[in-house]
Amino acid sequence: MQAVYIEGHGGPEVVAVGELPVREPGPGQVRVKIFAAALNHLDLWVRRGIPGIELSMPHVLGADGAGVIDALGDGVESFTIGDPVYLQPGLFCGRCEFCQQGEESLCVQYGLLGEHVPGTFGEFAIVPAVNAYLKPDSLAWETAAAFPLAYETAWRLLMSAGGLKPEESVLIHGIGGGVAGAALQIAKHVGAYVYVTSSSQAKLDRATELGADVVLDYTQQDIPTAIRQHTSKRGVDLVIDNVGEATWRDSIESVRRGGRIATCGATTGNNAVTPINRVYWKQISIHGSTMANRAEFEAISELVIGGDIQPIIDRTFPLEDAPVALERLASGAQFGKIVLTTGATA
Ligand SMILES: [Zn+2]
């Protein structure tokens, strides 16, 4: 099959597009003929190499995908060949205490499609049957592939970790990325008052179209100062920070006393400085969040399928142009999800 894979870790030069053997699904797994897949920052981390994760090479990238069931492993009765599906990228054991509690993203063996096992950037992918969800006809293939990772992450981040309530205010740094865009849409769906930041006027304009209440260019103004002015010195109830080193100080200074910061990533680096005196004096809570549990995934899926939230798609590339697509993601030029299509259709 045609696939996008790496043979070692490094920069753009390690990404190859070529033929790999089609594998057979094991017990409890399904093989999906991929129609569309979507990029995540995760693909860039995997390309570079994640400490502690040893991959067998060649390794197929990609966490998000949608397509049709192509083969069933032993014991799979929940699907028939040809069923249209989209994939939930979080892999869990289903047996540990956290899985038993319905908190799959806390699973002691938690992993991700494309990170710990071969991913979706190919003509076929193999996933546990519990990770496949029937796709209604009303949901476009590109959308079905684009939303799972970013939107489930943003949903848990805002609603469960962040505890966002309708009357509250939220600051989202770096609008444009998949999770930040999803967070904006979810926050507006909930009824919150939303501040977003970017260095790009085009991205700020797009955020306004999507309902952002206040847009702030961080190259033109100090964000905590702007937030203080807009909120009569109060600060926002919740800050969504998946930028990391570059924004962490602004997050601590922009949140109100007793407010919350929720983080699910650190695209500019992990080693931000946290002034502990600001944390206790302001009585700030910092919440880490990753991916989502199944109930949360199903909740956000329902909103996407129902049309309440329409995932933002930046651009679609053919599978063989994945290296170009990955560089677009690395450059931060995108607004929303970057999608790959294999050319296969129902
Ligand atoms: Zn588990």
Tab-separated table of C-alpha atoms and ligand atoms in Angstrom:
chain	number	residue	atom	x	y	z
A	1	MET	CA	0.000	0.000	0.000
A	2	GLN	CA	0.979	3.644	-0.410
A	3	ALA	CA	1.909	5.109	2.950
A	4	VAL	CA	3.654	8.043	4.573
A	5	TYR	CA	6.293	6.739	6.937
A	6	ILE	CA	9.571	7.443	8.678
A	7	GLU	CA	12.634	5.172	8.691
A	8	GLY	CA	14.393	7.068	11.458
A	9	HIS	CA	13.911	10.221	13.513
A	10	GLY	CA	14.785	13.715	12.410
A	11	GLY	CA	13.555	16.596	10.273
A	12	PRO	CA	11.526	16.651	7.057
A	13	GLU	CA	14.178	14.481	5.354
A	14	VAL	CA	13.109	11.331	7.253
A	15	VAL	CA	9.534	11.391	5.895
A	16	ALA	CA	9.027	9.056	2.937
A	17	VAL	CA	6.073	8.221	0.715
A	18	GLY	CA	6.183	4.714	-0.733
A	19	GLU	CA	4.950	1.126	-0.718
A	20	LEU	CA	4.588	-0.875	2.478
A	21	PRO	CA	2.990	-4.299	2.991
A	22	VAL	CA	-0.681	-4.441	3.985
A	23	ARG	CA	-0.983	-6.056	7.435
A	24	GLU	CA	-3.700	-8.322	8.795
A	25	PRO	CA	-5.855	-7.292	11.773
A	26	GLY	CA	-5.255	-9.226	15.001
A	27	PRO	CA	-7.937	-10.383	17.449
A	28	GLY	CA	-10.313	-7.540	18.318
A	29	GLN	CA	-8.908	-5.343	15.561
A	30	VAL	CA	-10.252	-4.097	12.254
A	31	ARG	CA	-8.476	-3.035	9.091
A	32	VAL	CA	-9.789	0.235	7.694
A	33	LYS	CA	-9.401	1.311	4.093
A	34	ILE	CA	-8.507	4.942	4.670
A	35	PHE	CA	-10.269	7.631	2.618
A	36	ALA	CA	-9.090	10.657	4.582
A	37	ALA	CA	-6.587	11.287	7.383
A	38	ALA	CA	-5.647	14.433	9.290
A	39	LEU	CA	-2.424	15.926	10.593
A	40	ASN	CA	-1.613	16.752	14.209
A	41	HIS	CA	1.422	18.253	15.934
A	42	LEU	CA	1.884	14.748	17.295
A	43	ASP	CA	3.092	13.682	13.811
A	44	LEU	CA	5.929	16.205	14.063
A	45	TRP	CA	6.858	15.029	17.577
A	46	VAL	CA	6.896	11.403	16.384
A	47	ARG	CA	9.017	12.352	13.384
A	48	ARG	CA	11.550	14.012	15.708
A	49	GLY	CA	11.414	11.131	18.195
A	50	ILE	CA	9.689	11.064	21.588
A	51	PRO	CA	11.927	10.104	24.530
A	52	GLY	CA	10.888	6.718	25.924
A	53	ILE	CA	9.066	5.539	22.809
A	54	GLU	CA	10.965	2.986	20.693
A	55	LEU	CA	9.297	2.475	17.316
A	56	SER	CA	9.846	-0.352	14.886
A	57	MET	CA	10.752	1.130	11.512
A	58	PRO	CA	9.405	1.892	9.010
A	59	HIS	CA	6.724	3.632	11.064
A	60	VAL	CA	3.528	4.981	9.481
A	61	LEU	CA	2.542	8.418	10.830
A	62	GLY	CA	-0.972	9.685	11.513
A	63	ALA	CA	-3.468	9.580	14.398
A	64	ASP	CA	-6.669	10.681	12.673
A	65	GLY	CA	-8.485	8.865	9.910
A	66	ALA	CA	-11.776	7.792	8.362
A	67	GLY	CA	-12.654	5.144	5.798
A	68	VAL	CA	-14.458	1.830	5.432
A	69	ILE	CA	-14.030	-1.441	7.303
A	70	ASP	CA	-11.919	-3.651	5.051
A	71	ALA	CA	-11.149	-6.725	7.202
A	72	LEU	CA	-12.186	-8.045	10.614
A	73	GLY	CA	-9.910	-9.660	13.186
A	74	ASP	CA	-11.024	-12.638	15.272
A	75	GLY	CA	-13.915	-11.922	17.596
A	76	VAL	CA	-15.049	-8.674	15.986
A	77	GLU	CA	-18.821	-8.696	15.579
A	78	SER	CA	-19.578	-4.991	15.848
A	79	PHE	CA	-18.881	-4.227	12.179
A	80	THR	CA	-19.322	-5.695	8.728
A	81	ILE	CA	-17.055	-5.194	5.735
A	82	GLY	CA	-17.784	-1.889	4.017
A	83	ASP	CA	-19.093	-0.041	7.088
A	84	PRO	CA	-18.053	3.633	6.989
A	85	VAL	CA	-16.140	4.633	10.117
A	86	TYR	CA	-14.133	7.387	11.750
A	87	LEU	CA	-11.435	6.623	14.281
A	88	GLN	CA	-10.887	7.629	17.894
A	89	PRO	CA	-7.065	7.797	18.114
A	90	GLY	CA	-6.569	7.059	21.838
A	91	LEU	CA	-5.554	3.457	22.601
A	92	PHE	CA	-6.420	1.984	25.993
A	93	CYS	CA	-6.367	-1.439	27.665
A	94	GLY	CA	-10.021	-1.559	28.756
A	95	ARG	CA	-9.077	-3.460	31.941
A	96	CYS	CA	-7.110	-1.203	34.314
A	97	GLU	CA	-8.791	0.692	37.150
A	98	PHE	CA	-9.023	3.892	35.092
A	99	CYS	CA	-10.531	2.175	32.061
A	100	GLN	CA	-13.013	0.503	34.444
A	101	GLN	CA	-13.971	3.977	35.684
A	102	GLY	CA	-14.507	5.197	32.109
A	103	GLU	CA	-11.378	7.361	32.221
A	104	GLU	CA	-9.616	5.844	29.229
A	105	SER	CA	-7.119	8.674	28.729
A	106	LEU	CA	-5.762	7.905	32.236
A	107	CYS	CA	-5.164	4.260	31.213
A	108	VAL	CA	-1.871	2.872	32.534
A	109	GLN	CA	-1.136	1.654	28.994
A	110	TYR	CA	-2.507	4.692	27.163
A	111	GLY	CA	-1.123	5.276	23.701
A	112	LEU	CA	-2.003	6.923	20.440
A	113	LEU	CA	-2.504	5.719	16.927
A	114	GLY	CA	0.537	6.784	14.922
A	115	GLU	CA	2.563	7.408	18.083
A	116	HIS	CA	2.885	3.982	19.678
A	117	VAL	CA	1.599	1.869	16.769
A	118	PRO	CA	1.472	2.386	12.971
A	119	GLY	CA	-0.949	5.167	12.054
A	120	THR	CA	-3.444	6.384	9.487
A	121	PHE	CA	-1.289	7.962	6.748
A	122	GLY	CA	-1.649	5.052	4.364
A	123	GLU	CA	-4.196	3.271	2.219
A	124	PHE	CA	-4.965	0.956	5.136
A	125	ALA	CA	-4.744	1.212	8.929
A	126	ILE	CA	-5.286	-1.332	11.682
A	127	VAL	CA	-7.080	-0.266	14.866
A	128	PRO	CA	-8.892	-1.915	17.773
A	129	ALA	CA	-12.574	-2.300	16.823
A	130	VAL	CA	-13.518	-0.210	19.891
A	131	ASN	CA	-11.716	2.736	18.297
A	132	ALA	CA	-13.937	2.705	15.184
A	133	TYR	CA	-17.265	4.556	15.164
A	134	LEU	CA	-19.950	4.298	12.473
A	135	LYS	CA	-19.902	7.397	10.278
A	136	PRO	CA	-23.297	8.752	9.217
A	137	ASP	CA	-23.603	9.751	5.547
A	138	SER	CA	-24.154	13.368	6.564
A	139	LEU	CA	-20.619	13.594	7.917
A	140	ALA	CA	-18.092	14.312	5.131
A	141	TRP	CA	-15.022	12.064	5.000
A	142	GLU	CA	-12.614	14.968	5.461
A	143	THR	CA	-14.527	16.205	8.499
A	144	ALA	CA	-14.764	12.700	9.965
A	145	ALA	CA	-10.980	12.407	9.724
A	146	ALA	CA	-10.254	15.956	10.868
A	147	PHE	CA	-12.108	16.281	14.142
A	148	PRO	CA	-11.370	13.333	16.477
A	149	LEU	CA	-8.005	14.123	18.100
A	150	ALA	CA	-8.214	17.930	18.196
A	151	TYR	CA	-11.876	18.188	19.132
A	152	GLU	CA	-11.885	15.473	21.787
A	153	THR	CA	-8.766	17.084	23.277
A	154	ALA	CA	-10.341	20.545	23.269
A	155	TRP	CA	-13.600	19.193	24.715
A	156	ARG	CA	-11.982	17.548	27.755
A	157	LEU	CA	-9.588	20.484	28.153
A	158	LEU	CA	-12.373	23.079	28.314
A	159	MET	CA	-15.263	21.179	29.839
A	160	SER	CA	-13.720	18.628	32.209
A	161	ALA	CA	-10.229	19.928	33.018
A	162	GLY	CA	-11.164	23.602	32.631
A	163	GLY	CA	-14.687	23.307	34.040
A	164	LEU	CA	-15.923	26.036	31.684
A	165	LYS	CA	-19.370	27.473	32.424
A	166	PRO	CA	-21.551	29.486	30.027
A	167	GLU	CA	-21.186	32.878	31.708
A	168	GLU	CA	-17.405	32.643	32.034
A	169	SER	CA	-14.563	34.225	30.099
A	170	VAL	CA	-11.764	32.254	28.475
A	171	LEU	CA	-8.449	33.254	26.905
A	172	ILE	CA	-7.127	31.006	24.120
A	173	HIS	CA	-3.524	31.557	23.046
A	174	GLY	CA	-2.319	31.101	19.477
A	175	ILE	CA	-5.516	30.759	17.504
A	176	GLY	CA	-4.968	28.826	14.273
A	177	GLY	CA	-3.863	25.420	15.488
A	178	GLY	CA	-6.314	22.527	15.515
A	179	VAL	CA	-6.908	22.414	19.280
A	180	ALA	CA	-7.092	26.199	19.677
A	181	GLY	CA	-9.649	26.493	16.863
A	182	ALA	CA	-11.684	23.662	18.362
A	183	ALA	CA	-11.488	25.343	21.775
A	184	LEU	CA	-12.827	28.586	20.307
A	185	GLN	CA	-15.761	26.808	18.681
A	186	ILE	CA	-16.583	24.779	21.794
A	187	ALA	CA	-16.318	27.819	24.089
A	188	LYS	CA	-18.699	29.775	21.862
A	189	HIS	CA	-21.051	26.806	21.649
A	190	VAL	CA	-21.140	26.702	25.455
A	191	GLY	CA	-21.823	30.449	25.587
A	192	ALA	CA	-18.566	31.710	27.070
A	193	TYR	CA	-16.930	35.087	26.327
A	194	VAL	CA	-13.772	34.367	24.343
A	195	TYR	CA	-10.465	36.197	23.950
A	196	VAL	CA	-7.987	34.864	21.402
A	197	THR	CA	-4.420	35.816	20.510
A	198	SER	CA	-2.321	35.530	17.365
A	199	SER	CA	0.459	37.367	15.542
A	200	SER	CA	-1.510	37.154	12.303
A	201	GLN	CA	-4.265	39.632	11.470
A	202	ALA	CA	-5.719	37.124	8.988
A	203	LYS	CA	-6.053	34.547	11.775
A	204	LEU	CA	-7.577	37.106	14.126
A	205	ASP	CA	-10.099	38.065	11.430
A	206	ARG	CA	-10.989	34.413	10.958
A	207	ALA	CA	-11.402	34.009	14.711
A	208	THR	CA	-13.804	36.959	14.731
A	209	GLU	CA	-15.856	35.252	12.002
A	210	LEU	CA	-15.966	32.162	14.214
A	211	GLY	CA	-17.335	34.174	17.108
A	212	ALA	CA	-14.303	35.324	19.130
A	213	ASP	CA	-15.401	38.315	21.221
A	214	VAL	CA	-11.999	40.011	21.565
A	215	VAL	CA	-8.966	39.342	19.349
A	216	LEU	CA	-5.490	40.390	20.481
A	217	ASP	CA	-2.303	40.650	18.415
A	218	TYR	CA	0.467	39.639	20.805
A	219	THR	CA	3.115	41.368	18.701
A	220	GLN	CA	1.305	44.688	19.184
A	221	GLN	CA	0.303	44.530	22.833
A	222	ASP	CA	1.163	42.891	26.116
A	223	ILE	CA	-1.555	40.269	26.626
A	224	PRO	CA	-1.938	40.484	30.443
A	225	THR	CA	-2.189	44.299	30.174
A	226	ALA	CA	-4.845	43.999	27.466
A	227	ILE	CA	-6.799	41.419	29.502
A	228	ARG	CA	-6.649	43.652	32.600
A	229	GLN	CA	-8.004	46.568	30.553
A	230	HIS	CA	-10.818	44.500	29.046
A	231	THR	CA	-11.824	42.940	32.352
A	232	SER	CA	-11.467	45.961	34.679
A	233	LYS	CA	-8.339	44.367	36.242
A	234	ARG	CA	-10.216	41.151	37.043
A	235	GLY	CA	-8.647	38.695	34.584
A	236	VAL	CA	-10.306	35.778	32.786
A	237	ASP	CA	-11.860	32.745	34.452
A	238	LEU	CA	-9.998	30.216	32.334
A	239	VAL	CA	-6.868	30.263	30.187
A	240	ILE	CA	-6.316	27.585	27.546
A	241	ASP	CA	-2.587	27.230	27.013
A	242	ASN	CA	-1.184	24.651	24.624
A	243	VAL	CA	1.637	26.956	23.520
A	244	GLY	CA	3.914	26.479	26.550
A	245	GLU	CA	7.090	28.444	27.190
A	246	ALA	CA	6.128	31.414	25.032
A	247	THR	CA	2.793	32.071	26.758
A	248	TRP	CA	2.998	30.588	30.257
A	249	ARG	CA	3.815	33.850	32.035
A	250	ASP	CA	0.968	35.579	30.171
A	251	SER	CA	-1.376	32.786	31.245
A	252	ILE	CA	-0.490	33.201	34.930
A	253	GLU	CA	-0.831	36.992	34.721
A	254	SER	CA	-4.079	36.951	32.686
A	255	VAL	CA	-6.118	34.550	34.814
A	256	ARG	CA	-8.289	35.980	37.588
A	257	ARG	CA	-7.781	35.225	41.271
A	258	GLY	CA	-9.154	31.769	41.865
A	259	GLY	CA	-9.125	31.106	38.113
A	260	ARG	CA	-7.920	28.090	36.167
A	261	ILE	CA	-5.259	27.407	33.555
A	262	ALA	CA	-5.729	24.282	31.457
A	263	THR	CA	-2.910	22.870	29.350
A	264	CYS	CA	-2.794	20.020	26.875
A	265	GLY	CA	0.458	20.785	25.096
A	266	ALA	CA	3.507	22.993	24.804
A	267	THR	CA	4.331	23.588	21.157
A	268	THR	CA	6.994	26.216	22.014
A	269	GLY	CA	8.675	24.128	24.727
A	270	ASN	CA	8.026	22.437	28.063
A	271	ASN	CA	10.374	24.341	30.334
A	272	ALA	CA	8.363	27.410	31.215
A	273	VAL	CA	9.019	29.173	34.538
A	274	THR	CA	6.137	29.105	37.018
A	275	PRO	CA	6.361	31.810	39.713
A	276	ILE	CA	4.917	29.817	42.612
A	277	ASN	CA	4.119	32.954	44.578
A	278	ARG	CA	1.756	34.035	41.788
A	279	VAL	CA	0.079	30.620	41.825
A	280	TYR	CA	-0.718	30.676	45.560
A	281	TRP	CA	-1.313	34.397	45.960
A	282	LYS	CA	-3.779	34.374	43.054
A	283	GLN	CA	-5.051	30.916	44.106
A	284	ILE	CA	-4.712	29.614	40.567
A	285	SER	CA	-5.463	25.998	39.643
A	286	ILE	CA	-3.417	24.423	36.849
A	287	HIS	CA	-5.079	21.499	35.101
A	288	GLY	CA	-3.313	19.087	32.776
A	289	SER	CA	-5.403	17.293	30.189
A	290	THR	CA	-4.737	14.878	27.381
A	291	MET	CA	-7.112	13.470	24.783
A	292	ALA	CA	-10.473	12.416	26.295
A	293	ASN	CA	-12.418	9.506	27.679
A	294	ARG	CA	-14.931	7.650	25.534
A	295	ALA	CA	-17.951	9.475	26.944
A	296	GLU	CA	-16.310	12.817	26.134
A	297	PHE	CA	-15.396	11.627	22.640
A	298	GLU	CA	-18.984	10.583	22.066
A	299	ALA	CA	-20.262	13.944	23.369
A	300	ILE	CA	-18.133	15.970	20.955
A	301	SER	CA	-18.887	13.526	18.110
A	302	GLU	CA	-22.597	14.149	18.653
A	303	LEU	CA	-22.115	17.913	18.361
A	304	VAL	CA	-20.084	17.511	15.159
A	305	ILE	CA	-22.521	15.035	13.620
A	306	GLY	CA	-25.461	17.227	14.609
A	307	GLY	CA	-23.850	20.232	12.915
A	308	ASP	CA	-23.648	22.253	16.152
A	309	ILE	CA	-19.882	22.430	15.734
A	310	GLN	CA	-18.420	22.418	12.234
A	311	PRO	CA	-14.745	21.470	12.384
A	312	ILE	CA	-12.420	23.918	10.692
A	313	ILE	CA	-10.509	22.483	7.760
A	314	ASP	CA	-7.515	24.456	6.585
A	315	ARG	CA	-6.571	22.610	3.419
A	316	THR	CA	-6.732	19.152	1.871
A	317	PHE	CA	-3.715	17.498	0.216
A	318	PRO	CA	-3.390	14.173	-1.616
A	319	LEU	CA	-1.623	11.530	0.514
A	320	GLU	CA	1.558	11.714	-1.574
A	321	ASP	CA	1.894	15.408	-0.725
A	322	ALA	CA	2.051	14.648	3.015
A	323	PRO	CA	5.613	16.035	3.280
A	324	VAL	CA	4.351	19.419	2.013
A	325	ALA	CA	1.356	19.223	4.340
A	326	LEU	CA	3.617	18.450	7.316
A	327	GLU	CA	5.777	21.480	6.530
A	328	ARG	CA	2.664	23.655	6.399
A	329	LEU	CA	1.802	22.396	9.891
A	330	ALA	CA	5.370	22.912	11.130
A	331	SER	CA	5.367	26.504	9.845
A	332	GLY	CA	2.165	27.344	11.724
A	333	ALA	CA	0.632	28.860	8.584
A	334	GLN	CA	-2.585	26.847	8.877
A	335	PHE	CA	-5.949	27.759	10.352
A	336	GLY	CA	-7.680	24.559	11.400
A	337	LYS	CA	-7.037	20.987	10.413
A	338	ILE	CA	-4.870	19.859	7.502
A	339	VAL	CA	-6.357	16.798	5.797
A	340	LEU	CA	-4.875	14.126	3.510
A	341	THR	CA	-6.976	12.126	1.056
A	342	THR	CA	-5.977	8.747	-0.389
A	343	GLY	CA	-8.152	8.975	-3.488
A	344	ALA	CA	-10.328	6.045	-2.318
A	345	THR	CA	-14.078	6.752	-2.226
A	346	ALA	CA	-17.194	4.812	-1.284
B	1	ZN	ZN	-6.566	0.844	30.876
